[in-house]
Amino acid sequence: VQLQASGGGLVQPGGSLRLSCAASGSIFSTNIMGWYRQAPGKQRELVATITTLTSGGYTNYADSVKGRFTISKDNAKNTVWLQMNSLKSEDTAVYYCLYRSSPTWVTYWGQGTLVTVSS
């Protein structure tokens, strides 16, 4: 599985950015896609994920981004987006796209895209 992420950049506090991540290769219908982030000197942490099941799906958000970030997905395109609104300086990090699926649940990571929130 290959993941191609894009959309990072520099934005002022209170601004918005939209990240995208397209998966290609051996994609299974039951999967998890989403985003983690890693700020300088900190561990990688969950931002948001979207789980796709044969009977539907659900999203999961870190408490720190609830109400500000929205994750969405186009299953036909195997693409996930992260709409980030009301950005804060503490959102500054490298954002990594991820993909997991049955049967192995191995995690694949994208190359990372830098989001800098600064005035």
JSON list of N, CA, C and O in Angstrom, two decimals, residues 37-81:
[
{"chain": "A", "resi": 37, "resn": "ARG", "atom": "N", "xyz": [-0.15, 12.89, 14.16]},
{"chain": "A", "resi": 37, "resn": "ARG", "atom": "CA", "xyz": [0.77, 14.02, 14.03]},
{"chain": "A", "resi": 37, "resn": "ARG", "atom": "C", "xyz": [1.89, 13.92, 15.05]},
{"chain": "A", "resi": 37, "resn": "ARG", "atom": "O", "xyz": [1.74, 13.28, 16.09]},
{"chain": "A", "resi": 38, "resn": "GLN", "atom": "N", "xyz": [3.00, 14.56, 14.73]},
{"chain": "A", "resi": 38, "resn": "GLN", "atom": "CA", "xyz": [4.14, 14.57, 15.62]},
{"chain": "A", "resi": 38, "resn": "GLN", "atom": "C", "xyz": [4.76, 15.96, 15.65]},
{"chain": "A", "resi": 38, "resn": "GLN", "atom": "O", "xyz": [5.24, 16.45, 14.63]},
{"chain": "A", "resi": 39, "resn": "ALA", "atom": "N", "xyz": [4.69, 16.58, 16.80]},
{"chain": "A", "resi": 39, "resn": "ALA", "atom": "CA", "xyz": [5.29, 17.89, 17.00]},
{"chain": "A", "resi": 39, "resn": "ALA", "atom": "C", "xyz": [6.74, 17.71, 17.43]},
{"chain": "A", "resi": 39, "resn": "ALA", "atom": "O", "xyz": [7.10, 16.65, 17.96]},
{"chain": "A", "resi": 40, "resn": "PRO", "atom": "N", "xyz": [7.58, 18.71, 17.26]},
{"chain": "A", "resi": 40, "resn": "PRO", "atom": "CA", "xyz": [8.99, 18.60, 17.65]},
{"chain": "A", "resi": 40, "resn": "PRO", "atom": "C", "xyz": [9.14, 18.22, 19.11]},
{"chain": "A", "resi": 40, "resn": "PRO", "atom": "O", "xyz": [8.53, 18.83, 19.99]},
{"chain": "A", "resi": 41, "resn": "GLY", "atom": "N", "xyz": [9.92, 17.17, 19.36]},
{"chain": "A", "resi": 41, "resn": "GLY", "atom": "CA", "xyz": [10.19, 16.75, 20.73]},
{"chain": "A", "resi": 41, "resn": "GLY", "atom": "C", "xyz": [9.07, 15.98, 21.38]},
{"chain": "A", "resi": 41, "resn": "GLY", "atom": "O", "xyz": [9.14, 15.67, 22.58]},
{"chain": "A", "resi": 42, "resn": "LYS", "atom": "N", "xyz": [8.04, 15.65, 20.62]},
{"chain": "A", "resi": 42, "resn": "LYS", "atom": "CA", "xyz": [6.90, 14.93, 21.20]},
{"chain": "A", "resi": 42, "resn": "LYS", "atom": "C", "xyz": [6.67, 13.62, 20.45]},
{"chain": "A", "resi": 42, "resn": "LYS", "atom": "O", "xyz": [7.16, 13.42, 19.34]},
{"chain": "A", "resi": 43, "resn": "GLN", "atom": "N", "xyz": [5.89, 12.76, 21.08]},
{"chain": "A", "resi": 43, "resn": "GLN", "atom": "CA", "xyz": [5.55, 11.50, 20.45]},
{"chain": "A", "resi": 43, "resn": "GLN", "atom": "C", "xyz": [4.45, 11.69, 19.41]},
{"chain": "A", "resi": 43, "resn": "GLN", "atom": "O", "xyz": [3.67, 12.65, 19.49]},
{"chain": "A", "resi": 44, "resn": "ARG", "atom": "N", "xyz": [4.39, 10.76, 18.49]},
{"chain": "A", "resi": 44, "resn": "ARG", "atom": "CA", "xyz": [3.33, 10.79, 17.49]},
{"chain": "A", "resi": 44, "resn": "ARG", "atom": "C", "xyz": [2.00, 10.51, 18.20]},
{"chain": "A", "resi": 44, "resn": "ARG", "atom": "O", "xyz": [1.90, 9.62, 19.05]},
{"chain": "A", "resi": 45, "resn": "GLU", "atom": "N", "xyz": [0.98, 11.28, 17.84]},
{"chain": "A", "resi": 45, "resn": "GLU", "atom": "CA", "xyz": [-0.31, 11.14, 18.51]},
{"chain": "A", "resi": 45, "resn": "GLU", "atom": "C", "xyz": [-1.45, 11.10, 17.50]},
{"chain": "A", "resi": 45, "resn": "GLU", "atom": "O", "xyz": [-1.36, 11.64, 16.40]},
{"chain": "A", "resi": 46, "resn": "LEU", "atom": "N", "xyz": [-2.53, 10.49, 17.93]},
{"chain": "A", "resi": 46, "resn": "LEU", "atom": "CA", "xyz": [-3.73, 10.39, 17.11]},
{"chain": "A", "resi": 46, "resn": "LEU", "atom": "C", "xyz": [-4.32, 11.77, 16.86]},
{"chain": "A", "resi": 46, "resn": "LEU", "atom": "O", "xyz": [-4.39, 12.60, 17.77]},
{"chain": "A", "resi": 47, "resn": "VAL", "atom": "N", "xyz": [-4.76, 12.00, 15.62]},
{"chain": "A", "resi": 47, "resn": "VAL", "atom": "CA", "xyz": [-5.56, 13.19, 15.30]},
{"chain": "A", "resi": 47, "resn": "VAL", "atom": "C", "xyz": [-6.99, 12.74, 15.02]},
{"chain": "A", "resi": 47, "resn": "VAL", "atom": "O", "xyz": [-7.92, 13.13, 15.72]},
{"chain": "A", "resi": 48, "resn": "ALA", "atom": "N", "xyz": [-7.17, 11.93, 13.99]},
{"chain": "A", "resi": 48, "resn": "ALA", "atom": "CA", "xyz": [-8.50, 11.46, 13.62]},
{"chain": "A", "resi": 48, "resn": "ALA", "atom": "C", "xyz": [-8.37, 10.25, 12.72]},
{"chain": "A", "resi": 48, "resn": "ALA", "atom": "O", "xyz": [-7.43, 10.16, 11.92]},
{"chain": "A", "resi": 49, "resn": "THR", "atom": "N", "xyz": [-9.31, 9.33, 12.86]},
{"chain": "A", "resi": 49, "resn": "THR", "atom": "CA", "xyz": [-9.36, 8.18, 11.98]},
{"chain": "A", "resi": 49, "resn": "THR", "atom": "C", "xyz": [-10.79, 7.94, 11.53]},
{"chain": "A", "resi": 49, "resn": "THR", "atom": "O", "xyz": [-11.74, 8.37, 12.20]},
{"chain": "A", "resi": 50, "resn": "ILE", "atom": "N", "xyz": [-10.93, 7.27, 10.42]},
{"chain": "A", "resi": 50, "resn": "ILE", "atom": "CA", "xyz": [-12.24, 6.86, 9.91]},
{"chain": "A", "resi": 50, "resn": "ILE", "atom": "C", "xyz": [-12.16, 5.39, 9.57]},
{"chain": "A", "resi": 50, "resn": "ILE", "atom": "O", "xyz": [-11.28, 4.96, 8.83]},
{"chain": "A", "resi": 51, "resn": "THR", "atom": "N", "xyz": [-13.05, 4.63, 10.18]},
{"chain": "A", "resi": 51, "resn": "THR", "atom": "CA", "xyz": [-13.08, 3.18, 9.99]},
{"chain": "A", "resi": 51, "resn": "THR", "atom": "C", "xyz": [-14.20, 2.83, 9.03]},
{"chain": "A", "resi": 51, "resn": "THR", "atom": "O", "xyz": [-15.35, 3.25, 9.25]},
{"chain": "A", "resi": 52, "resn": "THR", "atom": "N", "xyz": [-13.86, 2.11, 7.99]},
{"chain": "A", "resi": 52, "resn": "THR", "atom": "CA", "xyz": [-14.84, 1.69, 6.99]},
{"chain": "A", "resi": 52, "resn": "THR", "atom": "C", "xyz": [-15.11, 0.20, 7.16]},
{"chain": "A", "resi": 52, "resn": "THR", "atom": "O", "xyz": [-14.18, -0.61, 7.13]},
{"chain": "A", "resi": 53, "resn": "LEU", "atom": "N", "xyz": [-16.38, -0.12, 7.35]},
{"chain": "A", "resi": 53, "resn": "LEU", "atom": "CA", "xyz": [-16.82, -1.50, 7.50]},
{"chain": "A", "resi": 53, "resn": "LEU", "atom": "C", "xyz": [-17.79, -1.84, 6.38]},
{"chain": "A", "resi": 53, "resn": "LEU", "atom": "O", "xyz": [-18.30, -0.94, 5.70]},
{"chain": "A", "resi": 54, "resn": "THR", "atom": "N", "xyz": [-18.07, -3.12, 6.21]},
{"chain": "A", "resi": 54, "resn": "THR", "atom": "CA", "xyz": [-19.02, -3.50, 5.17]},
{"chain": "A", "resi": 54, "resn": "THR", "atom": "C", "xyz": [-20.41, -2.97, 5.46]},
{"chain": "A", "resi": 54, "resn": "THR", "atom": "O", "xyz": [-21.20, -2.72, 4.55]},
{"chain": "A", "resi": 55, "resn": "SER", "atom": "N", "xyz": [-20.70, -2.74, 6.76]},
{"chain": "A", "resi": 55, "resn": "SER", "atom": "CA", "xyz": [-22.03, -2.28, 7.16]},
{"chain": "A", "resi": 55, "resn": "SER", "atom": "C", "xyz": [-22.06, -0.81, 7.53]},
{"chain": "A", "resi": 55, "resn": "SER", "atom": "O", "xyz": [-23.03, -0.33, 8.12]},
{"chain": "A", "resi": 56, "resn": "GLY", "atom": "N", "xyz": [-21.01, -0.08, 7.22]},
{"chain": "A", "resi": 56, "resn": "GLY", "atom": "CA", "xyz": [-21.00, 1.34, 7.56]},
{"chain": "A", "resi": 56, "resn": "GLY", "atom": "C", "xyz": [-19.62, 1.78, 8.00]},
{"chain": "A", "resi": 56, "resn": "GLY", "atom": "O", "xyz": [-18.62, 1.37, 7.40]},
{"chain": "A", "resi": 57, "resn": "GLY", "atom": "N", "xyz": [-19.55, 2.59, 9.03]},
{"chain": "A", "resi": 57, "resn": "GLY", "atom": "CA", "xyz": [-18.25, 3.05, 9.53]},
{"chain": "A", "resi": 57, "resn": "GLY", "atom": "C", "xyz": [-18.41, 4.08, 10.62]},
{"chain": "A", "resi": 57, "resn": "GLY", "atom": "O", "xyz": [-19.54, 4.43, 11.00]},
{"chain": "A", "resi": 58, "resn": "TYR", "atom": "N", "xyz": [-17.29, 4.52, 11.15]},
{"chain": "A", "resi": 58, "resn": "TYR", "atom": "CA", "xyz": [-17.34, 5.52, 12.21]},
{"chain": "A", "resi": 58, "resn": "TYR", "atom": "C", "xyz": [-16.03, 6.29, 12.24]},
{"chain": "A", "resi": 58, "resn": "TYR", "atom": "O", "xyz": [-15.02, 5.87, 11.67]},
{"chain": "A", "resi": 59, "resn": "THR", "atom": "N", "xyz": [-16.08, 7.43, 12.90]},
{"chain": "A", "resi": 59, "resn": "THR", "atom": "CA", "xyz": [-14.90, 8.29, 13.03]},
{"chain": "A", "resi": 59, "resn": "THR", "atom": "C", "xyz": [-14.46, 8.35, 14.49]},
{"chain": "A", "resi": 59, "resn": "THR", "atom": "O", "xyz": [-15.23, 8.07, 15.41]},
{"chain": "A", "resi": 60, "resn": "ASN", "atom": "N", "xyz": [-13.21, 8.73, 14.67]},
{"chain": "A", "resi": 60, "resn": "ASN", "atom": "CA", "xyz": [-12.62, 8.86, 15.99]},
{"chain": "A", "resi": 60, "resn": "ASN", "atom": "C", "xyz": [-11.71, 10.07, 15.98]},
{"chain": "A", "resi": 60, "resn": "ASN", "atom": "O", "xyz": [-10.93, 10.25, 15.04]},
{"chain": "A", "resi": 61, "resn": "TYR", "atom": "N", "xyz": [-11.84, 10.93, 16.99]},
{"chain": "A", "resi": 61, "resn": "TYR", "atom": "CA", "xyz": [-11.05, 12.15, 17.06]},
{"chain": "A", "resi": 61, "resn": "TYR", "atom": "C", "xyz": [-10.33, 12.27, 18.39]},
{"chain": "A", "resi": 61, "resn": "TYR", "atom": "O", "xyz": [-10.85, 11.86, 19.43]},
{"chain": "A", "resi": 62, "resn": "ALA", "atom": "N", "xyz": [-9.17, 12.86, 18.35]},
{"chain": "A", "resi": 62, "resn": "ALA", "atom": "CA", "xyz": [-8.51, 13.26, 19.59]},
{"chain": "A", "resi": 62, "resn": "ALA", "atom": "C", "xyz": [-9.33, 14.37, 20.24]},
{"chain": "A", "resi": 62, "resn": "ALA", "atom": "O", "xyz": [-9.91, 15.21, 19.54]},
{"chain": "A", "resi": 63, "resn": "ASP", "atom": "N", "xyz": [-9.36, 14.40, 21.56]},
{"chain": "A", "resi": 63, "resn": "ASP", "atom": "CA", "xyz": [-10.13, 15.43, 22.26]},
{"chain": "A", "resi": 63, "resn": "ASP", "atom": "C", "xyz": [-9.66, 16.84, 21.86]},
{"chain": "A", "resi": 63, "resn": "ASP", "atom": "O", "xyz": [-10.48, 17.76, 21.79]},
{"chain": "A", "resi": 64, "resn": "SER", "atom": "N", "xyz": [-8.39, 16.98, 21.59]},
{"chain": "A", "resi": 64, "resn": "SER", "atom": "CA", "xyz": [-7.83, 18.30, 21.31]},
{"chain": "A", "resi": 64, "resn": "SER", "atom": "C", "xyz": [-8.30, 18.90, 19.99]},
{"chain": "A", "resi": 64, "resn": "SER", "atom": "O", "xyz": [-8.17, 20.10, 19.76]},
{"chain": "A", "resi": 65, "resn": "VAL", "atom": "N", "xyz": [-8.86, 18.06, 19.11]},
{"chain": "A", "resi": 65, "resn": "VAL", "atom": "CA", "xyz": [-9.29, 18.57, 17.80]},
{"chain": "A", "resi": 65, "resn": "VAL", "atom": "C", "xyz": [-10.80, 18.47, 17.59]},
{"chain": "A", "resi": 65, "resn": "VAL", "atom": "O", "xyz": [-11.31, 18.94, 16.57]},
{"chain": "A", "resi": 66, "resn": "LYS", "atom": "N", "xyz": [-11.51, 17.87, 18.52]},
{"chain": "A", "resi": 66, "resn": "LYS", "atom": "CA", "xyz": [-12.96, 17.72, 18.38]},
{"chain": "A", "resi": 66, "resn": "LYS", "atom": "C", "xyz": [-13.62, 19.10, 18.23]},
{"chain": "A", "resi": 66, "resn": "LYS", "atom": "O", "xyz": [-13.30, 20.03, 18.97]},
{"chain": "A", "resi": 67, "resn": "GLY", "atom": "N", "xyz": [-14.52, 19.18, 17.27]},
{"chain": "A", "resi": 67, "resn": "GLY", "atom": "CA", "xyz": [-15.21, 20.44, 17.02]},
{"chain": "A", "resi": 67, "resn": "GLY", "atom": "C", "xyz": [-14.46, 21.37, 16.09]},
{"chain": "A", "resi": 67, "resn": "GLY", "atom": "O", "xyz": [-15.03, 22.38, 15.63]},
{"chain": "A", "resi": 68, "resn": "ARG", "atom": "N", "xyz": [-13.20, 21.09, 15.82]},
{"chain": "A", "resi": 68, "resn": "ARG", "atom": "CA", "xyz": [-12.40, 21.94, 14.92]},
{"chain": "A", "resi": 68, "resn": "ARG", "atom": "C", "xyz": [-12.00, 21.21, 13.64]},
{"chain": "A", "resi": 68, "resn": "ARG", "atom": "O", "xyz": [-11.91, 21.80, 12.58]},
{"chain": "A", "resi": 69, "resn": "PHE", "atom": "N", "xyz": [-11.71, 19.91, 13.76]},
{"chain": "A", "resi": 69, "resn": "PHE", "atom": "CA", "xyz": [-11.26, 19.12, 12.62]},
{"chain": "A", "resi": 69, "resn": "PHE", "atom": "C", "xyz": [-12.37, 18.17, 12.21]},
{"chain": "A", "resi": 69, "resn": "PHE", "atom": "O", "xyz": [-13.12, 17.65, 13.05]},
{"chain": "A", "resi": 70, "resn": "THR", "atom": "N", "xyz": [-12.43, 17.90, 10.91]},
{"chain": "A", "resi": 70, "resn": "THR", "atom": "CA", "xyz": [-13.40, 16.94, 10.37]},
{"chain": "A", "resi": 70, "resn": "THR", "atom": "C", "xyz": [-12.70, 16.02, 9.40]},
{"chain": "A", "resi": 70, "resn": "THR", "atom": "O", "xyz": [-12.05, 16.49, 8.46]},
{"chain": "A", "resi": 71, "resn": "ILE", "atom": "N", "xyz": [-12.85, 14.73, 9.61]},
{"chain": "A", "resi": 71, "resn": "ILE", "atom": "CA", "xyz": [-12.28, 13.75, 8.69]},
{"chain": "A", "resi": 71, "resn": "ILE", "atom": "C", "xyz": [-13.39, 13.21, 7.80]},
{"chain": "A", "resi": 71, "resn": "ILE", "atom": "O", "xyz": [-14.53, 12.99, 8.26]},
{"chain": "A", "resi": 72, "resn": "SER", "atom": "N", "xyz": [-13.08, 13.01, 6.53]},
{"chain": "A", "resi": 72, "resn": "SER", "atom": "CA", "xyz": [-14.05, 12.47, 5.59]},
{"chain": "A", "resi": 72, "resn": "SER", "atom": "C", "xyz": [-13.32, 11.57, 4.60]},
{"chain": "A", "resi": 72, "resn": "SER", "atom": "O", "xyz": [-12.09, 11.61, 4.50]},
{"chain": "A", "resi": 73, "resn": "LYS", "atom": "N", "xyz": [-14.10, 10.80, 3.87]},
{"chain": "A", "resi": 73, "resn": "LYS", "atom": "CA", "xyz": [-13.48, 9.81, 2.99]},
{"chain": "A", "resi": 73, "resn": "LYS", "atom": "C", "xyz": [-14.34, 9.54, 1.77]},
{"chain": "A", "resi": 73, "resn": "LYS", "atom": "O", "xyz": [-15.57, 9.56, 1.84]},
{"chain": "A", "resi": 74, "resn": "ASP", "atom": "N", "xyz": [-13.66, 9.30, 0.65]},
{"chain": "A", "resi": 74, "resn": "ASP", "atom": "CA", "xyz": [-14.30, 8.82, -0.56]},
{"chain": "A", "resi": 74, "resn": "ASP", "atom": "C", "xyz": [-13.81, 7.39, -0.77]},
{"chain": "A", "resi": 74, "resn": "ASP", "atom": "O", "xyz": [-12.66, 7.17, -1.16]},
{"chain": "A", "resi": 75, "resn": "ASN", "atom": "N", "xyz": [-14.68, 6.41, -0.51]},
{"chain": "A", "resi": 75, "resn": "ASN", "atom": "CA", "xyz": [-14.26, 5.01, -0.60]},
{"chain": "A", "resi": 75, "resn": "ASN", "atom": "C", "xyz": [-13.91, 4.62, -2.04]},
{"chain": "A", "resi": 75, "resn": "ASN", "atom": "O", "xyz": [-13.01, 3.79, -2.26]},
{"chain": "A", "resi": 76, "resn": "ALA", "atom": "N", "xyz": [-14.61, 5.17, -3.00]},
{"chain": "A", "resi": 76, "resn": "ALA", "atom": "CA", "xyz": [-14.34, 4.82, -4.39]},
{"chain": "A", "resi": 76, "resn": "ALA", "atom": "C", "xyz": [-12.94, 5.27, -4.82]},
{"chain": "A", "resi": 76, "resn": "ALA", "atom": "O", "xyz": [-12.30, 4.64, -5.66]},
{"chain": "A", "resi": 77, "resn": "LYS", "atom": "N", "xyz": [-12.46, 6.37, -4.22]},
{"chain": "A", "resi": 77, "resn": "LYS", "atom": "CA", "xyz": [-11.15, 6.91, -4.57]},
{"chain": "A", "resi": 77, "resn": "LYS", "atom": "C", "xyz": [-10.08, 6.54, -3.55]},
{"chain": "A", "resi": 77, "resn": "LYS", "atom": "O", "xyz": [-8.91, 6.92, -3.71]},
{"chain": "A", "resi": 78, "resn": "ASN", "atom": "N", "xyz": [-10.48, 5.83, -2.49]},
{"chain": "A", "resi": 78, "resn": "ASN", "atom": "CA", "xyz": [-9.54, 5.48, -1.41]},
{"chain": "A", "resi": 78, "resn": "ASN", "atom": "C", "xyz": [-8.78, 6.72, -0.93]},
{"chain": "A", "resi": 78, "resn": "ASN", "atom": "O", "xyz": [-7.56, 6.68, -0.71]},
{"chain": "A", "resi": 79, "resn": "THR", "atom": "N", "xyz": [-9.51, 7.79, -0.77]},
{"chain": "A", "resi": 79, "resn": "THR", "atom": "CA", "xyz": [-8.93, 9.07, -0.38]},
{"chain": "A", "resi": 79, "resn": "THR", "atom": "C", "xyz": [-9.61, 9.57, 0.88]},
{"chain": "A", "resi": 79, "resn": "THR", "atom": "O", "xyz": [-10.84, 9.50, 0.99]},
{"chain": "A", "resi": 80, "resn": "VAL", "atom": "N", "xyz": [-8.80, 10.08, 1.80]},
{"chain": "A", "resi": 80, "resn": "VAL", "atom": "CA", "xyz": [-9.31, 10.65, 3.04]},
{"chain": "A", "resi": 80, "resn": "VAL", "atom": "C", "xyz": [-8.85, 12.11, 3.13]},
{"chain": "A", "resi": 80, "resn": "VAL", "atom": "O", "xyz": [-7.75, 12.44, 2.69]},
{"chain": "A", "resi": 81, "resn": "TRP", "atom": "N", "xyz": [-9.71, 12.94, 3.67]},
{"chain": "A", "resi": 81, "resn": "TRP", "atom": "CA", "xyz": [-9.41, 14.35, 3.85]},
{"chain": "A", "resi": 81, "resn": "TRP", "atom": "C", "xyz": [-9.51, 14.73, 5.33]},
{"chain": "A", "resi": 81, "resn": "TRP", "atom": "O", "xyz": [-10.31, 14.13, 6.08]}
]
